[in-house]
PDB file of C-alpha atoms in Angstrom:
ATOM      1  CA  UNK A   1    -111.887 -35.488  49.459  1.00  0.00           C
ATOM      2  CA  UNK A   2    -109.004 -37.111  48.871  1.00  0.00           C
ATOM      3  CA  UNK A   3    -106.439 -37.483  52.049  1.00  0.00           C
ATOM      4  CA  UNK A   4    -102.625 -38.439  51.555  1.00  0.00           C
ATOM      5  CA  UNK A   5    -101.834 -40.087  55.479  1.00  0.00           C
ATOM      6  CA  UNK A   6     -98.724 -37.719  55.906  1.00  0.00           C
ATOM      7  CA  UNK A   7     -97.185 -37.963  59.886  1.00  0.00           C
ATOM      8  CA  UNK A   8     -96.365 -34.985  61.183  1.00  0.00           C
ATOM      9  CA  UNK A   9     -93.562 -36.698  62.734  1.00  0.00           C
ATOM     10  CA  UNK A  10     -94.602 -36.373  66.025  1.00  0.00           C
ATOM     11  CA  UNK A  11     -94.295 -32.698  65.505  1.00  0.00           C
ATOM     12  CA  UNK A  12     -96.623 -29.633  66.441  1.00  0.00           C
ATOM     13  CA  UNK A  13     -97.061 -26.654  64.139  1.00  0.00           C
ATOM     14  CA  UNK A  14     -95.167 -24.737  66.428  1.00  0.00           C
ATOM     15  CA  UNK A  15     -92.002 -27.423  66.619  1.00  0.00           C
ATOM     16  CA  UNK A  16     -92.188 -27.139  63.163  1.00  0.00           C
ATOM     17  CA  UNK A  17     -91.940 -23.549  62.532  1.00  0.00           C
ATOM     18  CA  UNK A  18     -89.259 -23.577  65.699  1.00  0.00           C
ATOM     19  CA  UNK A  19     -87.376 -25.779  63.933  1.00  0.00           C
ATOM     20  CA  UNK A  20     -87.537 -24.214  60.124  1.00  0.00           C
ATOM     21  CA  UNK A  21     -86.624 -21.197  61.845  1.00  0.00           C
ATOM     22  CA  UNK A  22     -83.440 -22.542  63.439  1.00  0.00           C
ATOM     23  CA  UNK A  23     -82.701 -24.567  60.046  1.00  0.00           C
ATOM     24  CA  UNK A  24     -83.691 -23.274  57.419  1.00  0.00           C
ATOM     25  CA  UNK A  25     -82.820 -19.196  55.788  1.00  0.00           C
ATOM     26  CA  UNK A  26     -84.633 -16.645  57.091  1.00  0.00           C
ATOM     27  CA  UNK A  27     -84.715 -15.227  53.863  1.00  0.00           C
ATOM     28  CA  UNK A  28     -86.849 -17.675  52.578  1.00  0.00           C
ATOM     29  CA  UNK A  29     -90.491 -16.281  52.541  1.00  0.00           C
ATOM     30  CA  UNK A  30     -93.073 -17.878  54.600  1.00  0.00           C
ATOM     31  CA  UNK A  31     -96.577 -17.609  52.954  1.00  0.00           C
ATOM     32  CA  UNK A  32     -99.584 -16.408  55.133  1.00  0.00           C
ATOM     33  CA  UNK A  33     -97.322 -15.819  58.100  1.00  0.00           C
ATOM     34  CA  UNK A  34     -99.201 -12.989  59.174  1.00  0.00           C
ATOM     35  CA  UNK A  35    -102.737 -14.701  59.543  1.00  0.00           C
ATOM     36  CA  UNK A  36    -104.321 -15.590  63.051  1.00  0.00           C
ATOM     37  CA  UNK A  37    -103.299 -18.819  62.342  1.00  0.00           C
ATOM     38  CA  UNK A  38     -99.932 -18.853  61.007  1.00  0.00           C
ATOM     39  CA  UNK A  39     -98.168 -20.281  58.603  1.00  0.00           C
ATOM     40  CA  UNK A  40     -99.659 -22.867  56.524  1.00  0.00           C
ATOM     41  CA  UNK A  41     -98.337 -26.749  57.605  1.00  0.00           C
ATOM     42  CA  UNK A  42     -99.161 -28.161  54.443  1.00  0.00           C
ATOM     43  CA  UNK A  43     -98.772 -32.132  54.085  1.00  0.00           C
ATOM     44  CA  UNK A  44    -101.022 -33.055  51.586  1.00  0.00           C
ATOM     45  CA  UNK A  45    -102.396 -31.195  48.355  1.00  0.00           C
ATOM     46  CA  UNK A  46    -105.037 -32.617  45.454  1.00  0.00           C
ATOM     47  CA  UNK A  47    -106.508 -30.359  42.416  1.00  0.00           C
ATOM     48  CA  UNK A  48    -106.333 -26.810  43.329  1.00  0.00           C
ATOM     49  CA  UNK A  49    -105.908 -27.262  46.918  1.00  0.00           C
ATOM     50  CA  UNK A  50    -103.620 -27.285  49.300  1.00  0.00           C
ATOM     51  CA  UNK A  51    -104.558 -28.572  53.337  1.00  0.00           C
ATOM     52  CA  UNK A  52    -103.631 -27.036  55.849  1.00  0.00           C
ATOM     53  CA  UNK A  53    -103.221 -29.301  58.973  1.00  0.00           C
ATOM     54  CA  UNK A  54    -103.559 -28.831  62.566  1.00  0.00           C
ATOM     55  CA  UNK A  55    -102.466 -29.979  65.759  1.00  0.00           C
ATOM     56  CA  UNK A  56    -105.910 -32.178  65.984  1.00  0.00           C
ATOM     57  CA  UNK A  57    -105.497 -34.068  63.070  1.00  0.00           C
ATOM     58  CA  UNK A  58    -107.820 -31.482  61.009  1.00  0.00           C
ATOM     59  CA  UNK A  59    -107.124 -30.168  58.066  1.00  0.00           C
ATOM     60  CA  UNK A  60    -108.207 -26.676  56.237  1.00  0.00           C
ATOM     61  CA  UNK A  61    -108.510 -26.784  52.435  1.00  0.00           C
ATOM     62  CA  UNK A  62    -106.958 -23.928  50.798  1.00  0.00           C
ATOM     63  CA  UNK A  63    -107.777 -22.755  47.283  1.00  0.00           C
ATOM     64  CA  UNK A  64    -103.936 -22.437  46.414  1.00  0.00           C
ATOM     65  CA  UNK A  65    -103.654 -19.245  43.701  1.00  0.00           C
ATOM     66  CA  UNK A  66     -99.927 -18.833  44.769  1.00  0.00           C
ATOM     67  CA  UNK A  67     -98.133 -21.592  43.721  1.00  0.00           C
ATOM     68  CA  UNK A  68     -97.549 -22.694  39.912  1.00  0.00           C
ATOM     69  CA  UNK A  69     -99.928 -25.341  39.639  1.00  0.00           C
ATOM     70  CA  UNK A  70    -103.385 -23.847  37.917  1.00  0.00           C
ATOM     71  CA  UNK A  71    -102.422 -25.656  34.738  1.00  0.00           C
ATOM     72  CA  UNK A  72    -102.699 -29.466  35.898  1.00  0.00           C
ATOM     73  CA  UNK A  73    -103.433 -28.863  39.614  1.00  0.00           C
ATOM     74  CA  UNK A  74    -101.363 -30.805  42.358  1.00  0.00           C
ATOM     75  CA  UNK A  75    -101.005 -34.546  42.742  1.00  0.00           C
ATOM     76  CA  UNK A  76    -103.149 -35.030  39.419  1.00  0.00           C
ATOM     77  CA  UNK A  77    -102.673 -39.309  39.612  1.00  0.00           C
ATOM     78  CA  UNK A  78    -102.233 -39.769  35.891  1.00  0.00           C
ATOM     79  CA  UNK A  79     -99.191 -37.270  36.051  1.00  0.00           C
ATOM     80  CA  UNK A  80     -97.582 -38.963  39.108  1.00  0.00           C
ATOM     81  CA  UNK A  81     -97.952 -42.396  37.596  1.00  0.00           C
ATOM     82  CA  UNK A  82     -96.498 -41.039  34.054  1.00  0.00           C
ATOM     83  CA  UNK A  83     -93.974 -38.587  35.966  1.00  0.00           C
ATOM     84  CA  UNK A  84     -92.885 -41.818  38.161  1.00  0.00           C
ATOM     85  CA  UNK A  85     -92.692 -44.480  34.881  1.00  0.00           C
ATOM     86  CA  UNK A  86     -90.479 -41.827  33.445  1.00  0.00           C
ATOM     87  CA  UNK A  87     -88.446 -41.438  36.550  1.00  0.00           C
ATOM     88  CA  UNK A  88     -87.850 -45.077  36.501  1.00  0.00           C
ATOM     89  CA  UNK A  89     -86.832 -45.062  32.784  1.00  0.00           C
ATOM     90  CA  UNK A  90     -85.164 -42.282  31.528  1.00  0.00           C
ATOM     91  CA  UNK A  91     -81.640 -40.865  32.516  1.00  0.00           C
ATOM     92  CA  UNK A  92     -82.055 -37.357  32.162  1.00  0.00           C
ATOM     93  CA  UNK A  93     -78.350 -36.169  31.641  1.00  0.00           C
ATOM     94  CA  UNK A  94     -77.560 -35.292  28.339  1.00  0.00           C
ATOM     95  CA  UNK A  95     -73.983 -36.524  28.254  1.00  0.00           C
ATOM     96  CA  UNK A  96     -75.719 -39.967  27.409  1.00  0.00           C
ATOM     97  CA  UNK A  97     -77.961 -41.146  24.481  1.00  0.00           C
ATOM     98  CA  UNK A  98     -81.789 -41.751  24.832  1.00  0.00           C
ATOM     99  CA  UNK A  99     -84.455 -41.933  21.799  1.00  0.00           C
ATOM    100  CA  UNK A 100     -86.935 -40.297  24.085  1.00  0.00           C
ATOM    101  CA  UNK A 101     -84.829 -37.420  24.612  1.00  0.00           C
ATOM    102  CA  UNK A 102     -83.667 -37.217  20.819  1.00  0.00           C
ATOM    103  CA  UNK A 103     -87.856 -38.365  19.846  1.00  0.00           C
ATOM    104  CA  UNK A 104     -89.101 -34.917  21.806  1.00  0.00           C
ATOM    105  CA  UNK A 105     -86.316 -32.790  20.117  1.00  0.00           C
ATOM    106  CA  UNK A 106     -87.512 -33.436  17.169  1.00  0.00           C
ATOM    107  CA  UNK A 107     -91.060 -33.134  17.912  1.00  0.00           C
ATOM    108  CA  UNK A 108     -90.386 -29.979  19.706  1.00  0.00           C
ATOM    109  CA  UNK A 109     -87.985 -27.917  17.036  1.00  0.00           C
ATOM    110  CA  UNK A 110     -90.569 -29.129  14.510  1.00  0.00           C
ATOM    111  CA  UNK A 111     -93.194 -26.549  15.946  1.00  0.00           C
ATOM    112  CA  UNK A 112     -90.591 -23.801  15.245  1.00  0.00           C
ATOM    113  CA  UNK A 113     -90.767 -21.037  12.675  1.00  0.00           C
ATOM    114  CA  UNK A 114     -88.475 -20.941  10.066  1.00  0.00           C
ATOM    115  CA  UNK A 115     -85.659 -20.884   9.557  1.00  0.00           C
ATOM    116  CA  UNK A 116     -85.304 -22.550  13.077  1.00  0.00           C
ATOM    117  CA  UNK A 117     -87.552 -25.733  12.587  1.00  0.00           C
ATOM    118  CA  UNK A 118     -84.593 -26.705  10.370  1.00  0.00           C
ATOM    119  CA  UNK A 119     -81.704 -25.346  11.802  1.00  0.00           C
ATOM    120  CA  UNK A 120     -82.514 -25.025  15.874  1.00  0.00           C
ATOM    121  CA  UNK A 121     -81.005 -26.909  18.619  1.00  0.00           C
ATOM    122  CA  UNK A 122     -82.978 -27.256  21.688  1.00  0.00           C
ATOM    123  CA  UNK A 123     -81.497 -27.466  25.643  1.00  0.00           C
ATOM    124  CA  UNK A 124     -83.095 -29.417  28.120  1.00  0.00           C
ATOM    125  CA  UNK A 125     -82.827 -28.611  31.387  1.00  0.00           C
ATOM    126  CA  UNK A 126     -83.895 -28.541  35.025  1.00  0.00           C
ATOM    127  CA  UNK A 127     -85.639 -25.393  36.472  1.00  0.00           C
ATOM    128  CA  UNK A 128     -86.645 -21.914  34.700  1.00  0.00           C
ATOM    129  CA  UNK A 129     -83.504 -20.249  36.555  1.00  0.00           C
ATOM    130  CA  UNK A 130     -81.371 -22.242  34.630  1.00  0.00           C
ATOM    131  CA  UNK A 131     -83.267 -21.555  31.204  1.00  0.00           C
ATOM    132  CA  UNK A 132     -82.905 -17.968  31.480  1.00  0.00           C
ATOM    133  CA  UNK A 133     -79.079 -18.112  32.610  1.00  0.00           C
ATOM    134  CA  UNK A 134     -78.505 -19.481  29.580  1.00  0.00           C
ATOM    135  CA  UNK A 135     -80.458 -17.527  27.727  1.00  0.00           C
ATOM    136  CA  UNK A 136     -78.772 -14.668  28.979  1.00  0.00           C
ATOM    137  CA  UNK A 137     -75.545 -16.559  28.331  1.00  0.00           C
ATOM    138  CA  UNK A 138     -76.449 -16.874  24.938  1.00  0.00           C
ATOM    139  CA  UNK A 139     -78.002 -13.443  24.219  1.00  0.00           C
ATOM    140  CA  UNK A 140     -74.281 -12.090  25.468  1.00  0.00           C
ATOM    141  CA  UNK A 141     -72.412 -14.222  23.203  1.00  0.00           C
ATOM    142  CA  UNK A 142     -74.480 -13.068  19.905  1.00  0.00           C
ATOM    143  CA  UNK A 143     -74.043  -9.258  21.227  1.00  0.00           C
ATOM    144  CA  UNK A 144     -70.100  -9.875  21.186  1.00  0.00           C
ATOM    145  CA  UNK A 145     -69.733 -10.266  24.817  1.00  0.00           C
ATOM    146  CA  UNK A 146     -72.132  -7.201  25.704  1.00  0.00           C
ATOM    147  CA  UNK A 147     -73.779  -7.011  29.021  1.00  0.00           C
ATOM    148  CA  UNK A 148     -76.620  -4.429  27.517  1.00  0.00           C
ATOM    149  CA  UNK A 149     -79.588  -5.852  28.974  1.00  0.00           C
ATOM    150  CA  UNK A 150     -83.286  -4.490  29.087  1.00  0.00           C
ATOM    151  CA  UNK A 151     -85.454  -5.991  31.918  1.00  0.00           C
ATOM    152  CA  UNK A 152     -88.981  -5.145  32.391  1.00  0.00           C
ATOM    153  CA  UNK A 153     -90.192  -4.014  35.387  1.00  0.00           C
ATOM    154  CA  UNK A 154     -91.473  -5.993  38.493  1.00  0.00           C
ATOM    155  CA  UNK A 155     -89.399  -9.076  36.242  1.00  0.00           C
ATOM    156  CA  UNK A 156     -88.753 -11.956  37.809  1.00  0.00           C
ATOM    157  CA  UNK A 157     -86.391 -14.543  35.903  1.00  0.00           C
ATOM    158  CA  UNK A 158     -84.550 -16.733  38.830  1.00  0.00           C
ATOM    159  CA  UNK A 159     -82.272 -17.132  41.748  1.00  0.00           C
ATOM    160  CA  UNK A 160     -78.811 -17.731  39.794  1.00  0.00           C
ATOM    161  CA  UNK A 161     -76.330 -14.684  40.900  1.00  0.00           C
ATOM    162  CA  UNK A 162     -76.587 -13.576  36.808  1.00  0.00           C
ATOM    163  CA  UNK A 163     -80.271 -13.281  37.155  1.00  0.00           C
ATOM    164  CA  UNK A 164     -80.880 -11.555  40.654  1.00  0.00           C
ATOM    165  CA  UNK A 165     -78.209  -9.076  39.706  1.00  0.00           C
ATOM    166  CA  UNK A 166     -80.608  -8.063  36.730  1.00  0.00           C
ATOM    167  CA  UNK A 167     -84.275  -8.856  38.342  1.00  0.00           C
ATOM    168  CA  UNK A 168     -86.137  -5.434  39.391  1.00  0.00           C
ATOM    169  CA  UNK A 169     -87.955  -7.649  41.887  1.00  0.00           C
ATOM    170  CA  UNK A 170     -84.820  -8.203  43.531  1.00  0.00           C
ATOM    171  CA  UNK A 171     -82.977  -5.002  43.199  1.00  0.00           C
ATOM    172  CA  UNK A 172     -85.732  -2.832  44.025  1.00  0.00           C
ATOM    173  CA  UNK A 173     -86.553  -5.761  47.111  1.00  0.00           C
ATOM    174  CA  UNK A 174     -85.934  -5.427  50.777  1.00  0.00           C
ATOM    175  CA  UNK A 175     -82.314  -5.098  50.848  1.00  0.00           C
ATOM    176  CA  UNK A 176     -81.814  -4.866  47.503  1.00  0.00           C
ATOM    177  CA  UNK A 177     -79.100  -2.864  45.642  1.00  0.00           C
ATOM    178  CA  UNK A 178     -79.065  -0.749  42.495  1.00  0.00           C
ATOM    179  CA  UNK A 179     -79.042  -2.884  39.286  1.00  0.00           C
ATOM    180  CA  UNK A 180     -75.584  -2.629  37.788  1.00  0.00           C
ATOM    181  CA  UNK A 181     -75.471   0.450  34.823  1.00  0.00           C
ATOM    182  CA  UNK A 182     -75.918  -2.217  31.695  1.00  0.00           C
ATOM    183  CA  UNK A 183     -79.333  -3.339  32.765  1.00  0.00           C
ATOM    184  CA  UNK A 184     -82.354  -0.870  31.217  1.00  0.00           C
ATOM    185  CA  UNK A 185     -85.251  -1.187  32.802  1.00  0.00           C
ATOM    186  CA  UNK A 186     -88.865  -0.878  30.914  1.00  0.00           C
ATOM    187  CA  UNK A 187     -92.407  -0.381  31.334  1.00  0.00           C
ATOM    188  CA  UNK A 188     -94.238  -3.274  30.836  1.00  0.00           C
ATOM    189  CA  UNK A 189     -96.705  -3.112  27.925  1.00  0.00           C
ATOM    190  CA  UNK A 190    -100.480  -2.080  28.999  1.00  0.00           C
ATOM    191  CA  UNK A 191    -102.704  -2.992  26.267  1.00  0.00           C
ATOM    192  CA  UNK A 192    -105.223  -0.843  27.536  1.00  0.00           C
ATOM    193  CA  UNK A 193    -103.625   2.163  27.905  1.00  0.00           C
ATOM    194  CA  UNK A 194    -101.040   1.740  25.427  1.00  0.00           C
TER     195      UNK A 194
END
């Protein structure tokens, strides 16, 4: 097994979670919380697992089916060298010029159907919250400046103000509110039942 040496910092679980508790939003969910041992203290993570470390210098591997990592698993080491070499080399703001940037545009609207492999544009940017913000952004600029919007249910699409305001998993959440009267909310589609 491969272990990262991560220092707790001189810190027990219990400092820790004292101290996210005084610093951080309480908000913020806290996974497995509610388990005889507490909270995960996570410090290290390879493959599919996350460990779990104790105040003995153990640690508990944890088959991690929460977070979004089943495609390439966490710390894979030929995506941290190739995520770091690209760190080191590419600005990633747009305002500026890069063939990498302008190389994977290309390659990218190329995949596209018709008529948009020859006329699309793409956006890059940083997190899926900020994809679908301007997505809806977009979508309300085609539609004339229309708010109209149909959400399925249980949808989740981000944390920008435009996107919890239309997100059932928000709205219908602990202290949720109402969604606003120009978002339509849907079934998802079963397959199986139709």
């Amino acid at each position: 097994m491969y272990q990262q040496e991560i220092s707790m910092r001189g810190l027990t679980r219990g400092q820790v979670l004292e101290i996210r508790r005084a610093h951080l939003a309480s908000n913020l969910s806290l996974s497995f919380s509610r388990t005889p041992t507490g909270p995960l203290c996570v410090l290290s993570r390879e493959g599919a697992y996350l460990y779990d470390h104790h105040d003995n210098g153990t640690c508990t591997p944890i088959l991690d089916c929460v977070n979004n990592v089943a495609h390439v698993g966490h710390s894979h080491p030929r995506l941290a060298r190739v995520a770091l070499a690209q760190l080191q080399a590419v600005n990633t703001n747009t305002r500026y010029m890069h063939p990498t940037r302008v190389a994977y545009a290309r390659k990218l609207t190329a995949t596209f159907p018709s008529p948009l492999r020859e006329e699309g544009v793409v956006f890059f940017v940083n997190s899926g919250s900020e994809a679908n913000d301007l997505a809806l952004r977009i979508a309300r600029c085609h539609a004339g400046g229309s708010r109209e919007t149909i959400v399925l249910g249980s949808a989740y699409h981000g944390h920008t103000e435009s996107l919890i305001e239309i997100s059932p998993y928000k709205y219908q959440g602990k202290g949720g509110f109402h969604p606003p009267a120009y978002v339509h909310q849907v079934s998802a589609p079963d397959m199986y039942r139709g």
